Structures are given as structure tokens and as C-alpha cells.
Short mmCIF file of C-alpha atoms in Angstrom, two decimals:
data_model
loop_
_atom_site.label_atom_id
_atom_site.label_comp_id
_atom_site.label_asym_id
_atom_site.label_seq_id
_atom_site.Cartn_x
_atom_site.Cartn_y
_atom_site.Cartn_z
CA MET J 1 4.00 -12.68 0.89
CA THR J 2 5.32 -15.75 2.63
CA PHE J 3 7.39 -15.60 5.78
CA ALA J 4 8.12 -17.91 8.65
CA ARG J 5 5.65 -17.16 11.43
CA PRO J 6 7.19 -16.71 14.88
CA ASP J 7 4.09 -17.87 16.80
CA HIS J 8 5.25 -16.61 20.16
CA LEU J 9 4.88 -13.03 18.86
CA PHE J 10 1.26 -13.43 17.73
CA ASP J 11 -2.09 -14.48 19.14
CA ASP J 12 -5.41 -15.19 17.49
CA ASP J 13 -6.77 -11.65 17.78
CA THR J 14 -3.91 -9.22 17.40
CA ILE J 15 -0.66 -8.52 15.67
CA PRO J 16 2.18 -6.99 17.67
CA ARG J 17 2.23 -3.26 18.16
CA LEU J 18 5.29 -1.17 17.58
CA PRO J 19 7.09 -0.40 20.83
CA THR J 20 6.34 3.05 22.20
CA TRP J 21 10.03 3.94 22.11
CA VAL J 22 9.78 3.74 18.31
CA THR J 23 6.50 5.63 17.93
CA SER J 24 7.14 8.40 20.46
CA THR J 25 10.89 8.99 20.36
CA ARG J 26 12.06 12.15 18.56
CA VAL J 27 15.71 12.04 17.61
CA GLU J 28 18.00 14.15 15.44
CA ALA J 29 21.32 12.30 15.35
CA VAL J 30 21.86 10.30 12.17
CA GLU J 31 22.75 7.14 14.07
CA ASP J 32 19.57 7.34 16.18
CA VAL J 33 17.32 7.95 13.17
CA ALA J 34 18.86 4.99 11.37
CA PHE J 35 18.43 2.81 14.47
CA LEU J 36 14.74 3.70 14.80
CA SER J 37 14.01 3.09 11.13
CA GLY J 38 15.75 -0.27 11.34
CA ALA J 39 13.71 -1.21 14.40
CA ALA J 40 10.49 -0.11 12.69
CA LEU J 41 11.25 -2.06 9.52
CA SER J 42 12.20 -5.18 11.49
CA HIS J 43 8.89 -4.96 13.30
CA LEU J 44 7.01 -4.54 10.03
CA HIS J 45 8.81 -7.63 8.73
CA LEU J 46 7.34 -9.61 11.63
CA VAL J 47 3.87 -8.15 11.08
CA LEU J 48 3.96 -9.08 7.41
CA GLY J 49 4.80 -12.62 8.51
CA CYS J 50 1.45 -12.99 10.25
CA ARG J 51 -0.74 -15.26 8.13
CA ASP J 52 -3.92 -13.46 9.21
CA VAL J 53 -2.88 -10.13 7.71
CA PRO J 54 -4.78 -9.48 4.44
CA HIS J 55 -1.58 -8.72 2.57
CA ALA J 56 -3.05 -7.76 -0.80
CA LEU J 57 -5.56 -5.44 0.84
CA VAL J 58 -2.87 -3.75 2.95
CA ARG J 59 -0.70 -3.21 -0.13
CA ASP J 60 -3.61 -1.83 -2.13
CA ARG J 61 -4.52 0.67 0.56
CA LEU J 62 -0.89 1.69 0.97
CA ALA J 63 -0.75 2.14 -2.81
CA LEU J 64 -3.61 4.64 -2.53
CA ARG J 65 -1.71 6.47 0.20
CA ALA J 66 1.46 6.53 -1.92
CA ALA J 67 -0.43 7.78 -4.97
CA GLU J 68 -2.09 10.53 -2.96
CA ALA J 69 1.32 11.68 -1.73
CA CYS J 70 2.81 11.64 -5.24
CA VAL J 71 -0.13 13.57 -6.66
CA ALA J 72 0.25 16.20 -3.94
CA VAL J 73 4.00 16.51 -4.63
CA SER J 74 3.19 17.08 -8.31
CA GLY J 75 1.03 20.05 -7.35
CA ARG J 76 -2.34 18.48 -8.14
CA SER J 77 -5.33 18.69 -5.82
CA GLU J 78 -6.80 15.17 -6.08
CA ARG J 79 -7.05 13.28 -2.81
CA ALA J 80 -7.94 9.70 -1.89
CA GLY J 81 -11.64 9.89 -2.70
CA GLU J 82 -11.04 11.42 -6.11
CA LEU J 83 -8.32 8.89 -6.89
CA ARG J 84 -10.70 6.06 -6.04
CA ASP J 85 -13.33 7.54 -8.32
CA ALA J 86 -10.82 7.97 -11.15
CA VAL J 87 -9.91 4.28 -11.07
CA HIS J 88 -12.91 2.35 -9.76
CA LEU J 89 -15.58 4.24 -11.71
CA LEU J 90 -13.59 4.10 -14.93
CA ARG J 91 -15.68 2.90 -17.86
CA PRO J 92 -14.31 1.01 -20.88
CA GLY J 93 -12.60 3.46 -23.19
CA ASP J 94 -12.24 6.19 -20.56
CA LEU J 95 -8.87 7.58 -19.53
CA PRO J 96 -8.08 7.90 -15.80
CA GLY J 97 -6.31 11.26 -16.10
CA PRO J 98 -2.84 12.03 -14.72
CA ALA J 99 -3.78 11.50 -11.07
CA GLY J 100 -5.69 8.32 -11.79
CA GLU J 101 -2.79 7.01 -13.85
CA THR J 102 -0.47 7.60 -10.89
CA TYR J 103 -2.79 5.55 -8.70
CA LEU J 104 -3.03 2.77 -11.28
CA THR J 105 0.75 2.67 -11.54
CA TRP J 106 1.13 2.18 -7.79
CA ARG J 107 -1.58 -0.49 -7.73
CA ARG J 108 0.04 -2.42 -10.58
CA ALA J 109 3.46 -2.20 -8.94
CA ALA J 110 2.17 -3.60 -5.65
CA GLU J 111 -0.19 -6.30 -6.88
CA ARG J 112 2.31 -8.69 -8.51
CA PRO J 113 5.41 -10.35 -7.01
CA VAL J 114 8.26 -7.92 -7.41
CA SER J 115 10.47 -8.53 -10.45
CA VAL J 116 11.90 -6.56 -13.34
CA ALA J 117 9.15 -7.94 -15.57
CA SER J 118 6.29 -6.99 -13.23
CA LEU J 119 7.76 -3.54 -12.64
CA GLY J 120 8.06 -3.11 -16.39
CA ARG J 121 4.34 -3.81 -16.75
CA ALA J 122 3.54 -1.26 -14.04
CA LEU J 123 5.87 1.47 -15.29
CA ALA J 124 4.60 2.07 -18.79
CA GLY J 125 7.27 3.42 -21.13
CA VAL J 126 10.23 2.35 -19.00
CA GLU J 127 12.35 -0.39 -20.55
CA PRO J 128 13.01 -3.48 -18.39
CA ALA J 129 16.75 -3.13 -19.03
CA GLN J 130 16.65 0.38 -17.56
CA ILE J 131 14.68 -0.85 -14.54
CA ALA J 132 17.25 -3.59 -13.96
CA ALA J 133 20.11 -1.08 -14.22
CA TRP J 134 18.51 1.25 -11.70
CA LEU J 135 17.84 -1.60 -9.26
CA ASP J 136 21.45 -2.72 -9.61
CA ALA J 137 22.54 0.73 -8.42
CA GLY J 138 21.38 -0.19 -4.93
CA GLN J 139 23.97 -1.80 -2.68
CA GLY J 140 24.42 -2.44 1.02
CA ALA J 141 21.87 -2.31 3.84
CA PRO J 142 18.15 -2.09 2.94
CA VAL J 143 17.56 1.64 3.46
CA ALA J 144 20.88 2.64 1.90
CA ARG J 145 20.03 0.39 -1.04
CA ALA J 146 16.63 2.04 -1.50
CA ALA J 147 18.16 5.53 -1.25
CA MET J 148 20.78 4.70 -3.87
CA VAL J 149 18.10 3.48 -6.28
CA LEU J 150 16.01 6.57 -5.62
CA GLU J 151 19.00 8.82 -6.31
CA ALA J 152 19.96 6.91 -9.47
CA VAL J 153 16.49 7.25 -10.98
CA MET J 154 16.15 10.93 -10.09
CA ARG J 155 19.58 11.64 -11.56
CA ASP J 156 18.67 10.01 -14.87
CA ALA J 157 15.00 11.03 -14.94
CA PRO J 158 14.53 14.22 -12.87
CA ARG J 159 10.78 14.22 -13.47
CA GLY J 160 10.38 10.54 -12.67
CA ASP J 161 9.26 10.88 -9.05
CA VAL J 162 6.73 8.04 -9.18
CA CYS J 163 9.12 5.68 -10.95
CA ALA J 164 11.91 6.53 -8.50
CA LEU J 165 9.78 5.92 -5.42
CA ILE J 166 8.35 2.67 -6.77
CA LEU J 167 11.80 1.31 -7.59
CA ALA J 168 13.15 2.43 -4.22
CA ASP J 169 10.35 0.48 -2.51
CA ALA J 170 11.12 -2.45 -4.81
CA ALA J 171 14.78 -2.33 -3.74
CA LEU J 172 13.69 -2.29 -0.10
CA ALA J 173 11.44 -5.32 -0.68
CA GLN J 174 14.25 -7.20 -2.39
CA ALA J 175 16.63 -6.39 0.46
CA PHE J 176 14.17 -7.82 3.01
CA GLY J 177 13.21 -10.79 0.86
CA TRP J 178 9.57 -9.70 0.58
CA ASP J 179 7.65 -11.24 -2.30
CA HIS J 180 5.82 -7.99 -3.07
CA LEU J 181 6.65 -4.33 -3.06
CA VAL J 182 5.14 -2.57 -0.04
CA PRO J 183 4.45 1.15 -0.75
CA LEU J 184 6.24 2.97 2.06
CA LEU J 185 8.61 5.75 1.04
CA ALA J 186 6.28 8.00 -0.96
CA ALA J 187 4.05 8.85 1.98
CA GLY J 188 6.98 9.95 4.13
CA VAL J 189 9.33 11.86 1.86
CA ARG J 190 9.03 15.57 1.14
CA ARG J 191 9.40 17.19 -2.25
CA ALA J 192 12.81 18.59 -1.29
CA ASP J 193 13.97 15.12 -0.20
CA LEU J 194 13.67 13.87 -3.77
CA ARG J 195 16.40 16.29 -4.83
CA ALA J 196 18.78 15.32 -2.01
CA HIS J 197 21.92 13.24 -2.48
CA GLY J 198 24.17 10.87 -0.58
CA ASP J 199 23.97 11.02 3.20
CA ASP J 200 21.22 13.65 3.14
CA LEU J 201 19.01 11.40 1.03
CA ARG J 202 19.69 8.36 3.20
CA LEU J 203 18.75 10.36 6.30
CA ALA J 204 15.55 11.54 4.59
CA CYS J 205 14.68 7.93 3.70
CA HIS J 206 15.27 6.78 7.29
CA ARG J 207 12.97 9.55 8.56
CA ALA J 208 10.32 8.80 5.95
CA LEU J 209 10.31 5.11 6.77
CA ILE J 210 9.84 5.64 10.49
CA SER J 211 6.58 7.53 9.94
CA SER J 212 5.42 5.31 7.06
CA VAL J 213 6.06 2.07 8.90
CA ILE J 214 4.15 3.33 11.95
CA GLU J 215 1.17 3.93 9.67
CA ALA J 216 1.62 0.61 7.84
CA VAL J 217 1.64 -1.36 11.10
CA ARG J 218 -1.43 0.50 12.37
CA LEU J 219 -3.19 -0.12 9.06
CA SER J 220 -2.23 -3.80 9.07
CA ALA J 221 -3.67 -4.26 12.55
CA ASP J 222 -6.90 -2.46 11.63
CA LEU J 223 -7.41 -4.33 8.36
CA THR J 224 -6.59 -7.67 10.00
CA ARG J 225 -9.42 -7.12 12.49
CA ARG J 226 -11.81 -5.96 9.79
CA ALA J 227 -10.92 -8.83 7.47
CA ALA J 228 -11.48 -11.35 10.28
CA HIS J 229 -14.96 -9.93 10.83
CA LEU J 230 -15.76 -10.11 7.12
CA ARG J 231 -14.67 -13.74 6.99
CA ALA J 232 -16.78 -14.47 10.07
CA VAL J 233 -19.98 -13.09 8.55
CA ALA J 234 -19.38 -14.56 5.08
CA PRO J 235 -21.31 -17.79 5.85
CA LYS J 236 -24.43 -15.68 6.43
CA LEU J 237 -24.41 -14.52 2.82
CA ARG J 238 -26.74 -16.51 0.57
CA ALA J 239 -26.28 -14.76 -2.76
CA LYS J 240 -24.72 -16.81 -5.52
CA GLY J 241 -21.23 -15.43 -6.09
CA ALA J 242 -21.00 -14.00 -2.58
CA GLY J 243 -17.83 -15.98 -1.86
CA ASP J 244 -16.04 -14.46 -4.83
CA ALA J 245 -17.32 -11.02 -3.84
CA VAL J 246 -15.90 -11.43 -0.34
CA GLU J 247 -12.51 -12.33 -1.82
CA MET J 248 -12.60 -9.11 -3.83
CA PHE J 249 -13.24 -7.09 -0.69
CA LEU J 250 -10.36 -8.89 1.03
CA THR J 251 -7.87 -7.88 -1.68
CA ARG J 252 -8.98 -4.43 -2.88
CA ASP J 253 -9.03 -1.04 -1.22
CA ALA J 254 -12.39 -0.22 -2.82
CA VAL J 255 -14.96 -2.10 -4.88
CA ALA J 256 -17.80 -0.77 -7.02
CA PRO J 257 -20.96 -2.92 -6.97
CA THR J 258 -20.74 -3.17 -10.76
CA ALA J 259 -17.38 -4.95 -10.40
CA LEU J 260 -18.86 -7.76 -8.31
CA PRO J 261 -19.71 -11.11 -9.96
CA LEU J 262 -23.44 -10.60 -9.41
CA SER J 263 -26.31 -8.85 -11.15
CA ASP J 264 -26.55 -5.12 -10.45
CA ARG J 265 -29.46 -5.55 -8.06
CA ALA J 266 -27.91 -8.50 -6.25
CA ALA J 267 -24.59 -6.64 -5.94
CA ARG J 268 -26.23 -3.60 -4.36
CA ARG J 269 -28.18 -5.79 -1.97
CA LEU J 270 -25.04 -7.67 -1.00
CA CYS J 271 -23.17 -4.43 -0.32
CA ASP J 272 -26.05 -3.13 1.80
CA ARG J 273 -26.11 -6.42 3.71
CA LEU J 274 -22.38 -6.27 4.39
CA VAL J 275 -22.70 -2.69 5.61
CA ASP J 276 -25.54 -3.74 7.95
CA LEU J 277 -23.33 -6.52 9.29
CA GLY J 278 -20.49 -4.07 9.90
CA ALA J 279 -18.23 -6.01 7.54
CA VAL J 280 -17.61 -3.30 4.92
CA ARG J 281 -18.03 0.47 4.77
CA GLU J 282 -19.46 2.75 2.13
CA LEU J 283 -16.52 5.00 1.27
CA THR J 284 -17.98 7.92 -0.67
CA GLY J 285 -20.91 9.24 1.37
CA ARG J 286 -22.93 9.47 -1.85
CA ASP J 287 -26.33 8.06 -2.75
CA THR J 288 -25.14 6.99 -6.20
CA PHE J 289 -21.88 5.76 -7.72
CA ARG J 290 -20.95 4.27 -4.39
CA LEU J 291 -17.75 2.44 -3.50
CA TYR J 292 -17.32 -0.06 -0.67
CA GLY J 293 -14.31 -1.32 1.21
CA VAL J 294 -13.25 -3.22 4.33
#
């Protein structure tokens, strides 16, 4: 994502925190909820303008969060660790299963600049013309636009929860001028919200975005610090291909050693070295089939 950077709002070590009146205020009136969601989204817009934020990594981790929420809404039991396994331990010829496919869909939607063509590649089986028609259903302010797209998709495809939420986030990104879709709505909406209409749905979207943006800002701050540390220790790595490996860690939620551009032994040693340096974490708690991430 590319934004103008308002340098007076940033320093070398931190990104701005959400004001406490956004994170701690509990309101019920429609106007107040809309005001808080607008304030939260405006703040996120500034955070995403910070050049130090590892944007691809933030989006990939938010995609995992969105997929986990969608899988739970569908009644399945898989959670983040199982979704990571389903995708990152996938061998050639294997199928990821329904939950893994949901995660892959979110990852594909968030990894490319948002467009009808890129969304068509992410949403297998959905025609680009239909995607364009659904996105055109959104009009007005950003959250209202996202809610209208969400309602249009759910009206035409009542079982298309994942598609609806992805396109609603795409509409939000387009409204803000973001280059990429940022997975936000799925983690905040409830199952009943997806069947709401009109003002009720817009209110649900405002509420969902307040909680999701709070988490996205917190995550952005955490991953910015972690990414800075990884970049700082990178010169200590001597393995051939270590630079490319570091870039993978800076853009992906999780990485299997076998995916790194090194031999199996060298990849495992590099991962162990990065863990010792506090630059990455082992995510599974297992002795085998491990995954690592910032």
C-alpha cells in the first residue's frame, strides 16, 4: 500500500495508538457507533501510511483471523493452528479441505492489489462480471458502501458468506483508496449480522469495524516492532539465501522450513538461529512439522 506519510504522527520506534476514547467507549446510539467506527478507520488509514509497517505480513495475519472467523460461523471446529497446517503443510496434489480452502481464499484476496481481476482469481467459481456488479452495488460513505455490497452478495448468494465478506472488505478498501484489501469485517460480525438488512446491517458493520480495527492497529504495532528486529539481525545471518528467507518471513504469517530457498538442513538451522535471536517464533509447539513466523 502506498500513502502519504504524515511524519509528525510517527517516530522511528512506534506507530500511533488509537485514542482511549475509541478503545474504551461503549455506546449504543447509531450516531455514536458510526462516529467511533469512522474515527477508528481514519486512524487505521494513518497507520497503514507508515512505511515501516510490514503491510503484506499484517494482511496475511489478518487473513488468518478472518478465515478462522468464517470457519467458526460455518460450524466447523478448525482454529488458527489447524488452518496454518492445512495450508502451509500442503503437499503437491493434496487438497486443503473446506477450512483450508477458506483460508487460501482470504490469503489470495489480500495478497494482490484489489481489482475485479484479482478478486476473480481469489474467488474460484465467481465470474468477474458478477463481482463487478456486486461491487457496483456499494454507494456512499465507506462503511455504508461495504454494507451494501455485503447485503447484495448475501441476497444473491445466501450461502456465500466468505465471498460477501471479502467483497465488502474490497469495497471498503476502494472507498479509502487502499491498494490492497485489508481483512476486517469477518472477525467482527456475528452470524446473525450476515442476515441483517439496511440500517441494521450498517449498524452491525460499524460495530464490527470498531473491534476489528482496534485489533488491526494493535497487530500492526506489534508486527512493526518484530519486523524491525528481524531486519536488524538479518546481517548476522551467513547462510546463502538468508536474505530471501528473511523477506518471506516479512510477508507471510507462517513459513515452513521446506518452503525456504535453502537445503532442508540449512533451512532448519536458519530457523533455529532466528528463534535464538528472538527474530521469529516457532508457532506449533511441535518437534516435527514445525512452522515459524514473526
